[in-house]
């Protein structure tokens, strides 16, 4: 129990006892890339977990022990559902059964790049309907500093229960890196900031019972919200720098990949970031703009973040422009050329196409009149202009028939040796063929 145990009221003490004895029932709202792995870890730790989602298909799959998230181990999901440690439902009235609930819902940007907190608000309103004394609520969705206190807390306190006394509210940002072979939900350190010290203590104790990574307590939800934005803005800015270097190196006839690898030999003061066809996923392309939006409230303009966004958003156009120039060298136009696009997900070895630059590139290929053939071993079908499009298998015949092989995601299962040997022209935006480039007849990279 926390060091200031004597300061806890009876309600807080009872909840902490449930958490430590693992008799607490845990709820997770949103069973996507963040919510399902979290629900699985809490169930593996010995808690009874109820997952809530608005999609009946997801709920049915969880209850049948069928996995749909890459970072969840199939056998583990099957085992905990068969033991009834985890069940899923679309019935939000069952929130009344839980002692603690994590909110893991999307926080997208609208068309004006302003935060859309509607999913958080609707989740808060559903929880408020069944809020009871001795309940912990933790928001995990990435958002702007102030969301927990300014948006979620008033919704919950409208029930006339008092935060920090009757119920407990905290923010703990998700740290999910799909496809990461070393760090996952269980072993990644967790940051927790509550409305009050008691809120922080209770939320921190729950995560300590579930996770292997360190639990770092901060003084407020705003600190935790801001540090999450800092994490992703750090990557956003450094990727933009790498992309701008790639554009300049292209004009100067310098190999940017060799430049970054050389710089990475320095054992201090440098961290290697590599260029690519653009940013994807739910976090890096979106999260920094939460801060840009919030900063306007304080009459501050986040110039560096916005410039980085312009650079990263321009990369799909740069890829199309380079593709045109590469085909021109072959006395071919992009219009009418057959382009095999290798990789649709935003990063290697996952099936997530959210905000993927590959989809933007395909859109531009379509506008340019090219015949594009999508290939991705992890994405069997995707939406393009509202229609479902099936991907193709990677075959020798397909590679040989292409005017241009465009590598947009460096998936491990791709046969790069075969691609290098048999493709007529290759444009590699990920340096995927670095070990086979000498086998290629005509090889270009970003």
mmCIF file of N, CA and C in Angstrom, residues 143-254:
data_model
loop_
_atom_site.group_PDB
_atom_site.id
_atom_site.type_symbol
_atom_site.label_atom_id
_atom_site.label_comp_id
_atom_site.label_asym_id
_atom_site.label_seq_id
_atom_site.Cartn_x
_atom_site.Cartn_y
_atom_site.Cartn_z
ATOM 1 N N UNK A 143 -4.427 12.528 -25.704
ATOM 2 C CA UNK A 143 -5.242 13.725 -25.850
ATOM 3 C C UNK A 143 -4.457 14.947 -25.404
ATOM 4 N N UNK A 144 -5.076 16.106 -25.470
ATOM 5 C CA UNK A 144 -4.377 17.345 -25.115
ATOM 6 C C UNK A 144 -4.376 17.546 -23.592
ATOM 7 N N UNK A 145 -3.389 18.270 -23.076
ATOM 8 C CA UNK A 145 -3.337 18.533 -21.637
ATOM 9 C C UNK A 145 -4.583 19.284 -21.160
ATOM 10 N N UNK A 146 -5.240 18.740 -20.166
ATOM 11 C CA UNK A 146 -6.450 19.341 -19.631
ATOM 12 C C UNK A 146 -7.699 18.524 -19.864
ATOM 13 N N UNK A 147 -7.630 17.529 -20.716
ATOM 14 C CA UNK A 147 -8.828 16.749 -21.066
ATOM 15 C C UNK A 147 -9.432 16.054 -19.838
ATOM 16 N N UNK A 148 -8.585 15.403 -19.044
ATOM 17 C CA UNK A 148 -9.101 14.663 -17.891
ATOM 18 C C UNK A 148 -9.824 15.590 -16.915
ATOM 19 N N UNK A 149 -9.221 16.742 -16.661
ATOM 20 C CA UNK A 149 -9.788 17.667 -15.671
ATOM 21 C C UNK A 149 -10.913 18.533 -16.237
ATOM 22 N N UNK A 150 -10.772 18.928 -17.512
ATOM 23 C CA UNK A 150 -11.722 19.882 -18.085
ATOM 24 C C UNK A 150 -12.910 19.222 -18.780
ATOM 25 N N UNK A 151 -12.706 18.017 -19.289
ATOM 26 C CA UNK A 151 -13.767 17.335 -20.038
ATOM 27 C C UNK A 151 -14.376 16.193 -19.232
ATOM 28 N N UNK A 152 -13.537 15.286 -18.754
ATOM 29 C CA UNK A 152 -14.042 14.060 -18.125
ATOM 30 C C UNK A 152 -14.526 14.288 -16.691
ATOM 31 N N UNK A 153 -13.769 15.017 -15.911
ATOM 32 C CA UNK A 153 -14.132 15.213 -14.499
ATOM 33 C C UNK A 153 -15.512 15.865 -14.338
ATOM 34 N N UNK A 154 -15.848 16.943 -15.065
ATOM 35 C CA UNK A 154 -17.187 17.534 -14.904
ATOM 36 C C UNK A 154 -18.327 16.583 -15.257
ATOM 37 N N UNK A 155 -18.101 15.734 -16.262
ATOM 38 C CA UNK A 155 -19.127 14.761 -16.641
ATOM 39 C C UNK A 155 -19.397 13.810 -15.478
ATOM 40 N N UNK A 156 -18.334 13.343 -14.843
ATOM 41 C CA UNK A 156 -18.476 12.374 -13.751
ATOM 42 C C UNK A 156 -18.999 13.033 -12.479
ATOM 43 N N UNK A 157 -18.581 14.252 -12.217
ATOM 44 C CA UNK A 157 -19.031 14.930 -10.997
ATOM 45 C C UNK A 157 -20.459 15.457 -11.111
ATOM 46 N N UNK A 158 -21.005 15.452 -12.321
ATOM 47 C CA UNK A 158 -22.418 15.832 -12.480
ATOM 48 C C UNK A 158 -23.337 14.849 -11.766
ATOM 49 N N UNK A 159 -22.786 13.707 -11.366
ATOM 50 C CA UNK A 159 -23.556 12.706 -10.620
ATOM 51 C C UNK A 159 -23.694 13.073 -9.147
ATOM 52 N N UNK A 160 -23.020 14.169 -8.753
ATOM 53 C CA UNK A 160 -23.000 14.643 -7.363
ATOM 54 C C UNK A 160 -22.024 13.863 -6.486
ATOM 55 N N UNK A 161 -21.291 12.935 -7.074
ATOM 56 C CA UNK A 161 -20.203 12.287 -6.350
ATOM 57 C C UNK A 161 -18.957 13.155 -6.490
ATOM 58 N N UNK A 162 -18.102 13.143 -5.502
ATOM 59 C CA UNK A 162 -16.931 14.021 -5.473
ATOM 60 C C UNK A 162 -15.671 13.255 -5.848
ATOM 61 N N UNK A 163 -14.950 13.807 -6.834
ATOM 62 C CA UNK A 163 -13.698 13.194 -7.271
ATOM 63 C C UNK A 163 -12.650 13.301 -6.163
ATOM 64 N N UNK A 164 -11.965 12.211 -5.909
ATOM 65 C CA UNK A 164 -10.941 12.179 -4.882
ATOM 66 C C UNK A 164 -11.456 11.741 -3.528
ATOM 67 N N UNK A 165 -12.786 11.751 -3.381
ATOM 68 C CA UNK A 165 -13.398 11.313 -2.130
ATOM 69 C C UNK A 165 -14.320 10.115 -2.357
ATOM 70 N N UNK A 166 -15.264 10.286 -3.282
ATOM 71 C CA UNK A 166 -16.242 9.223 -3.571
ATOM 72 C C UNK A 166 -15.799 8.327 -4.724
ATOM 73 N N UNK A 167 -15.177 8.921 -5.729
ATOM 74 C CA UNK A 167 -14.601 8.152 -6.836
ATOM 75 C C UNK A 167 -13.241 8.746 -7.156
ATOM 76 N N UNK A 168 -12.483 8.042 -8.017
ATOM 77 C CA UNK A 168 -11.087 8.409 -8.221
ATOM 78 C C UNK A 168 -10.793 8.438 -9.728
ATOM 79 N N UNK A 169 -10.114 9.491 -10.150
ATOM 80 C CA UNK A 169 -9.921 9.736 -11.583
ATOM 81 C C UNK A 169 -8.450 10.029 -11.865
ATOM 82 N N UNK A 170 -7.915 9.398 -12.901
ATOM 83 C CA UNK A 170 -6.508 9.592 -13.264
ATOM 84 C C UNK A 170 -6.336 9.482 -14.770
ATOM 85 N N UNK A 171 -5.175 9.925 -15.211
ATOM 86 C CA UNK A 171 -4.786 9.770 -16.617
ATOM 87 C C UNK A 171 -3.489 8.978 -16.675
ATOM 88 N N UNK A 172 -3.450 7.986 -17.559
ATOM 89 C CA UNK A 172 -2.247 7.190 -17.778
ATOM 90 C C UNK A 172 -2.142 6.890 -19.261
ATOM 91 N N UNK A 173 -1.265 7.586 -19.972
ATOM 92 C CA UNK A 173 -1.233 7.456 -21.425
ATOM 93 C C UNK A 173 -0.826 6.066 -21.896
ATOM 94 N N UNK A 174 -1.536 5.596 -22.909
ATOM 95 C CA UNK A 174 -1.144 4.325 -23.520
ATOM 96 C C UNK A 174 0.228 4.465 -24.157
ATOM 97 N N UNK A 175 0.969 3.387 -24.102
ATOM 98 C CA UNK A 175 2.264 3.323 -24.798
ATOM 99 C C UNK A 175 2.281 2.027 -25.587
ATOM 100 N N UNK A 176 1.641 2.059 -26.721
ATOM 101 C CA UNK A 176 1.537 0.877 -27.568
ATOM 102 C C UNK A 176 2.321 1.120 -28.846
ATOM 103 N N UNK A 177 3.222 0.211 -29.157
ATOM 104 C CA UNK A 177 4.009 0.284 -30.391
ATOM 105 C C UNK A 177 3.771 -1.006 -31.160
ATOM 106 N N UNK A 178 2.741 -1.039 -32.012
ATOM 107 C CA UNK A 178 2.387 -2.285 -32.704
ATOM 108 C C UNK A 178 3.581 -2.907 -33.426
ATOM 109 N N UNK A 179 3.748 -4.194 -33.212
ATOM 110 C CA UNK A 179 4.810 -4.918 -33.900
ATOM 111 C C UNK A 179 6.148 -4.903 -33.188
ATOM 112 N N UNK A 180 6.280 -4.130 -32.109
ATOM 113 C CA UNK A 180 7.544 -4.071 -31.376
ATOM 114 C C UNK A 180 7.822 -5.430 -30.733
ATOM 115 N N UNK A 181 8.995 -6.000 -31.028
ATOM 116 C CA UNK A 181 9.333 -7.337 -30.555
ATOM 117 C C UNK A 181 9.884 -7.338 -29.126
ATOM 118 N N UNK A 182 10.227 -6.162 -28.609
ATOM 119 C CA UNK A 182 10.872 -6.099 -27.297
ATOM 120 C C UNK A 182 9.980 -5.495 -26.219
ATOM 121 N N UNK A 183 9.193 -4.489 -26.596
ATOM 122 C CA UNK A 183 8.355 -3.815 -25.611
ATOM 123 C C UNK A 183 6.883 -3.953 -25.970
ATOM 124 N N UNK A 184 6.088 -4.263 -24.934
ATOM 125 C CA UNK A 184 4.659 -4.443 -25.126
ATOM 126 C C UNK A 184 3.928 -3.808 -23.941
ATOM 127 N N UNK A 185 2.623 -4.027 -23.875
ATOM 128 C CA UNK A 185 1.840 -3.430 -22.794
ATOM 129 C C UNK A 185 2.375 -3.825 -21.422
ATOM 130 N N UNK A 186 2.793 -5.067 -21.275
ATOM 131 C CA UNK A 186 3.179 -5.566 -19.945
ATOM 132 C C UNK A 186 4.500 -5.008 -19.451
ATOM 133 N N UNK A 187 5.506 -4.870 -20.319
ATOM 134 C CA UNK A 187 6.842 -4.506 -19.828
ATOM 135 C C UNK A 187 7.256 -3.069 -20.106
ATOM 136 N N UNK A 188 6.348 -2.259 -20.652
ATOM 137 C CA UNK A 188 6.661 -0.856 -20.909
ATOM 138 C C UNK A 188 6.329 -0.016 -19.672
ATOM 139 N N UNK A 189 7.246 0.840 -19.219
ATOM 140 C CA UNK A 189 6.960 1.692 -18.054
ATOM 141 C C UNK A 189 5.691 2.519 -18.259
ATOM 142 N N UNK A 190 4.983 2.789 -17.163
ATOM 143 C CA UNK A 190 3.696 3.465 -17.205
ATOM 144 C C UNK A 190 3.766 4.761 -16.410
ATOM 145 N N UNK A 191 3.222 5.818 -16.992
ATOM 146 C CA UNK A 191 3.122 7.110 -16.312
ATOM 147 C C UNK A 191 1.685 7.281 -15.829
ATOM 148 N N UNK A 192 1.524 7.730 -14.572
ATOM 149 C CA UNK A 192 0.194 7.894 -13.982
ATOM 150 C C UNK A 192 0.101 9.228 -13.270
ATOM 151 N N UNK A 193 -0.944 9.996 -13.575
ATOM 152 C CA UNK A 193 -1.196 11.242 -12.875
ATOM 153 C C UNK A 193 -2.663 11.368 -12.524
ATOM 154 N N UNK A 194 -2.976 11.508 -11.247
ATOM 155 C CA UNK A 194 -4.367 11.586 -10.813
ATOM 156 C C UNK A 194 -4.787 12.992 -10.450
ATOM 157 N N UNK A 195 -6.101 13.181 -10.312
ATOM 158 C CA UNK A 195 -6.655 14.471 -9.916
ATOM 159 C C UNK A 195 -6.161 14.855 -8.523
ATOM 160 N N UNK A 196 -6.103 13.877 -7.628
ATOM 161 C CA UNK A 196 -5.582 14.081 -6.274
ATOM 162 C C UNK A 196 -4.492 13.051 -6.010
ATOM 163 N N UNK A 197 -3.785 13.219 -4.883
ATOM 164 C CA UNK A 197 -2.770 12.230 -4.516
ATOM 165 C C UNK A 197 -3.383 10.844 -4.338
ATOM 166 N N UNK A 198 -4.558 10.813 -3.766
ATOM 167 C CA UNK A 198 -5.236 9.535 -3.569
ATOM 168 C C UNK A 198 -5.582 8.885 -4.898
ATOM 169 N N UNK A 199 -6.065 9.672 -5.838
ATOM 170 C CA UNK A 199 -6.366 9.153 -7.187
ATOM 171 C C UNK A 199 -5.112 8.567 -7.813
ATOM 172 N N UNK A 200 -3.998 9.284 -7.690
ATOM 173 C CA UNK A 200 -2.726 8.808 -8.252
ATOM 174 C C UNK A 200 -2.297 7.509 -7.584
ATOM 175 N N UNK A 201 -2.420 7.453 -6.263
ATOM 176 C CA UNK A 201 -1.997 6.265 -5.522
ATOM 177 C C UNK A 201 -2.781 5.026 -5.932
ATOM 178 N N UNK A 202 -4.087 5.180 -6.047
ATOM 179 C CA UNK A 202 -4.933 4.022 -6.366
ATOM 180 C C UNK A 202 -4.678 3.545 -7.797
ATOM 181 N N UNK A 203 -4.624 4.483 -8.739
ATOM 182 C CA UNK A 203 -4.362 4.099 -10.132
ATOM 183 C C UNK A 203 -2.975 3.488 -10.267
ATOM 184 N N UNK A 204 -1.997 4.082 -9.592
ATOM 185 C CA UNK A 204 -0.638 3.541 -9.639
ATOM 186 C C UNK A 204 -0.561 2.137 -9.098
ATOM 187 N N UNK A 205 -1.280 1.878 -8.021
ATOM 188 C CA UNK A 205 -1.264 0.543 -7.427
ATOM 189 C C UNK A 205 -1.862 -0.499 -8.367
ATOM 190 N N UNK A 206 -2.920 -0.127 -9.084
ATOM 191 C CA UNK A 206 -3.528 -1.061 -10.028
ATOM 192 C C UNK A 206 -2.527 -1.456 -11.113
ATOM 193 N N UNK A 207 -1.826 -0.460 -11.672
ATOM 194 C CA UNK A 207 -0.867 -0.775 -12.734
ATOM 195 C C UNK A 207 0.316 -1.573 -12.198
ATOM 196 N N UNK A 208 0.717 -1.315 -10.948
ATOM 197 C CA UNK A 208 1.816 -2.089 -10.358
ATOM 198 C C UNK A 208 1.434 -3.557 -10.207
ATOM 199 N N UNK A 209 0.159 -3.812 -9.966
ATOM 200 C CA UNK A 209 -0.308 -5.192 -9.821
ATOM 201 C C UNK A 209 -0.351 -5.924 -11.164
ATOM 202 N N UNK A 210 -0.430 -5.158 -12.263
ATOM 203 C CA UNK A 210 -0.658 -5.754 -13.582
ATOM 204 C C UNK A 210 0.604 -5.817 -14.433
ATOM 205 N N UNK A 211 1.425 -4.768 -14.371
ATOM 206 C CA UNK A 211 2.526 -4.606 -15.316
ATOM 207 C C UNK A 211 3.880 -4.942 -14.698
ATOM 208 N N UNK A 212 4.839 -5.270 -15.556
ATOM 209 C CA UNK A 212 6.207 -5.533 -15.127
ATOM 210 C C UNK A 212 7.051 -4.265 -15.161
ATOM 211 N N UNK A 213 6.702 -3.343 -16.062
ATOM 212 C CA UNK A 213 7.464 -2.111 -16.188
ATOM 213 C C UNK A 213 7.255 -1.197 -14.989
ATOM 214 N N UNK A 214 8.171 -0.228 -14.827
ATOM 215 C CA UNK A 214 8.052 0.734 -13.733
ATOM 216 C C UNK A 214 6.772 1.551 -13.877
ATOM 217 N N UNK A 215 6.203 1.951 -12.758
ATOM 218 C CA UNK A 215 5.058 2.856 -12.738
ATOM 219 C C UNK A 215 5.549 4.185 -12.188
ATOM 220 N N UNK A 216 5.551 5.193 -13.036
ATOM 221 C CA UNK A 216 6.084 6.513 -12.681
ATOM 222 C C UNK A 216 4.928 7.449 -12.362
ATOM 223 N N UNK A 217 4.866 7.907 -11.117
ATOM 224 C CA UNK A 217 3.772 8.763 -10.683
ATOM 225 C C UNK A 217 4.141 10.233 -10.874
ATOM 226 N N UNK A 218 3.209 11.006 -11.455
ATOM 227 C CA UNK A 218 3.412 12.448 -11.639
ATOM 228 C C UNK A 218 2.322 13.204 -10.879
ATOM 229 N N UNK A 219 2.467 14.517 -10.824
ATOM 230 C CA UNK A 219 1.643 15.304 -9.897
ATOM 231 C C UNK A 219 0.251 15.636 -10.406
ATOM 232 N N UNK A 220 -0.035 15.412 -11.689
ATOM 233 C CA UNK A 220 -1.360 15.768 -12.202
ATOM 234 C C UNK A 220 -1.631 15.046 -13.509
ATOM 235 N N UNK A 221 -2.895 14.956 -13.894
ATOM 236 C CA UNK A 221 -3.209 14.411 -15.216
ATOM 237 C C UNK A 221 -2.599 15.242 -16.336
ATOM 238 N N UNK A 222 -2.539 16.562 -16.163
ATOM 239 C CA UNK A 222 -1.997 17.425 -17.212
ATOM 240 C C UNK A 222 -0.538 17.106 -17.514
ATOM 241 N N UNK A 223 0.239 16.795 -16.471
ATOM 242 C CA UNK A 223 1.638 16.410 -16.693
ATOM 243 C C UNK A 223 1.707 15.127 -17.509
ATOM 244 N N UNK A 224 0.885 14.147 -17.159
ATOM 245 C CA UNK A 224 0.871 12.874 -17.880
ATOM 246 C C UNK A 224 0.394 13.063 -19.319
ATOM 247 N N UNK A 225 -0.607 13.908 -19.509
ATOM 248 C CA UNK A 225 -1.103 14.184 -20.867
ATOM 249 C C UNK A 225 -0.040 14.876 -21.707
ATOM 250 N N UNK A 226 0.662 15.831 -21.105
ATOM 251 C CA UNK A 226 1.691 16.569 -21.841
ATOM 252 C C UNK A 226 2.890 15.692 -22.166
ATOM 253 N N UNK A 227 3.280 14.799 -21.231
ATOM 254 C CA UNK A 227 4.450 13.967 -21.525
ATOM 255 C C UNK A 227 4.184 13.020 -22.687
ATOM 256 N N UNK A 228 2.946 12.565 -22.829
ATOM 257 C CA UNK A 228 2.607 11.709 -23.966
ATOM 258 C C UNK A 228 2.731 12.478 -25.274
ATOM 259 N N UNK A 229 2.264 13.729 -25.270
ATOM 260 C CA UNK A 229 2.402 14.564 -26.455
ATOM 261 C C UNK A 229 3.881 14.796 -26.764
ATOM 262 N N UNK A 230 4.686 15.005 -25.725
ATOM 263 C CA UNK A 230 6.123 15.211 -25.921
ATOM 264 C C UNK A 230 6.768 13.986 -26.564
ATOM 265 N N UNK A 231 6.414 12.784 -26.088
ATOM 266 C CA UNK A 231 6.968 11.560 -26.668
ATOM 267 C C UNK A 231 6.761 11.516 -28.181
ATOM 268 N N UNK A 232 5.518 11.740 -28.594
ATOM 269 C CA UNK A 232 5.206 11.596 -30.015
ATOM 270 C C UNK A 232 5.665 12.790 -30.843
ATOM 271 N N UNK A 233 5.702 13.981 -30.225
ATOM 272 C CA UNK A 233 6.218 15.150 -30.938
ATOM 273 C C UNK A 233 7.715 15.003 -31.176
ATOM 274 N N UNK A 234 8.424 14.420 -30.235
ATOM 275 C CA UNK A 234 9.852 14.142 -30.395
ATOM 276 C C UNK A 234 10.103 13.306 -31.651
ATOM 277 N N UNK A 235 9.318 12.276 -31.831
ATOM 278 C CA UNK A 235 9.469 11.418 -33.012
ATOM 279 C C UNK A 235 9.028 12.154 -34.274
ATOM 280 N N UNK A 236 7.931 12.886 -34.158
ATOM 281 C CA UNK A 236 7.391 13.657 -35.278
ATOM 282 C C UNK A 236 8.451 14.614 -35.834
ATOM 283 N N UNK A 237 9.123 15.356 -34.955
ATOM 284 C CA UNK A 237 10.114 16.344 -35.370
ATOM 285 C C UNK A 237 11.351 15.685 -35.964
ATOM 286 N N UNK A 238 11.814 14.617 -35.335
ATOM 287 C CA UNK A 238 13.036 13.976 -35.809
ATOM 288 C C UNK A 238 12.825 13.226 -37.124
ATOM 289 N N UNK A 239 11.639 12.672 -37.318
ATOM 290 C CA UNK A 239 11.333 12.052 -38.608
ATOM 291 C C UNK A 239 11.255 13.121 -39.687
ATOM 292 N N UNK A 240 10.690 14.276 -39.354
ATOM 293 C CA UNK A 240 10.640 15.383 -40.312
ATOM 294 C C UNK A 240 12.044 15.820 -40.711
ATOM 295 N N UNK A 241 12.962 15.872 -39.745
ATOM 296 C CA UNK A 241 14.344 16.215 -40.057
ATOM 297 C C UNK A 241 14.965 15.195 -41.007
ATOM 298 N N UNK A 242 14.724 13.906 -40.727
ATOM 299 C CA UNK A 242 15.254 12.862 -41.611
ATOM 300 C C UNK A 242 14.650 12.966 -43.004
ATOM 301 N N UNK A 243 13.357 13.259 -43.087
ATOM 302 C CA UNK A 243 12.709 13.395 -44.389
ATOM 303 C C UNK A 243 13.231 14.605 -45.158
ATOM 304 N N UNK A 244 13.452 15.714 -44.455
ATOM 305 C CA UNK A 244 13.991 16.895 -45.141
ATOM 306 C C UNK A 244 15.418 16.634 -45.624
ATOM 307 N N UNK A 245 16.185 15.911 -44.831
ATOM 308 C CA UNK A 245 17.527 15.525 -45.267
ATOM 309 C C UNK A 245 17.459 14.653 -46.515
ATOM 310 N N UNK A 246 16.450 13.767 -46.576
ATOM 311 C CA UNK A 246 16.305 12.898 -47.750
ATOM 312 C C UNK A 246 16.014 13.713 -49.002
ATOM 313 N N UNK A 247 15.157 14.708 -48.887
ATOM 314 C CA UNK A 247 14.828 15.559 -50.029
ATOM 315 C C UNK A 247 16.065 16.313 -50.503
ATOM 316 N N UNK A 248 16.815 16.891 -49.553
ATOM 317 C CA UNK A 248 18.013 17.646 -49.911
ATOM 318 C C UNK A 248 19.098 16.733 -50.474
ATOM 319 N N UNK A 249 19.295 15.560 -49.850
ATOM 320 C CA UNK A 249 20.300 14.618 -50.335
ATOM 321 C C UNK A 249 19.977 14.153 -51.748
ATOM 322 N N UNK A 250 18.690 13.981 -52.056
ATOM 323 C CA UNK A 250 18.295 13.601 -53.405
ATOM 324 C C UNK A 250 18.744 14.653 -54.422
ATOM 325 N N UNK A 251 18.550 15.911 -54.087
ATOM 326 C CA UNK A 251 18.950 16.983 -55.004
ATOM 327 C C UNK A 251 20.470 17.087 -55.139
ATOM 328 N N UNK A 252 21.175 16.736 -54.056
ATOM 329 C CA UNK A 252 22.630 16.855 -54.060
ATOM 330 C C UNK A 252 23.338 15.589 -54.531
ATOM 331 N N UNK A 253 22.548 14.520 -54.790
ATOM 332 C CA UNK A 253 23.145 13.272 -55.231
ATOM 333 C C UNK A 253 23.889 12.528 -54.144
ATOM 334 N N UNK A 254 23.422 12.686 -52.894
ATOM 335 C CA UNK A 254 24.040 12.028 -51.741
ATOM 336 C C UNK A 254 23.083 10.964 -51.211
#
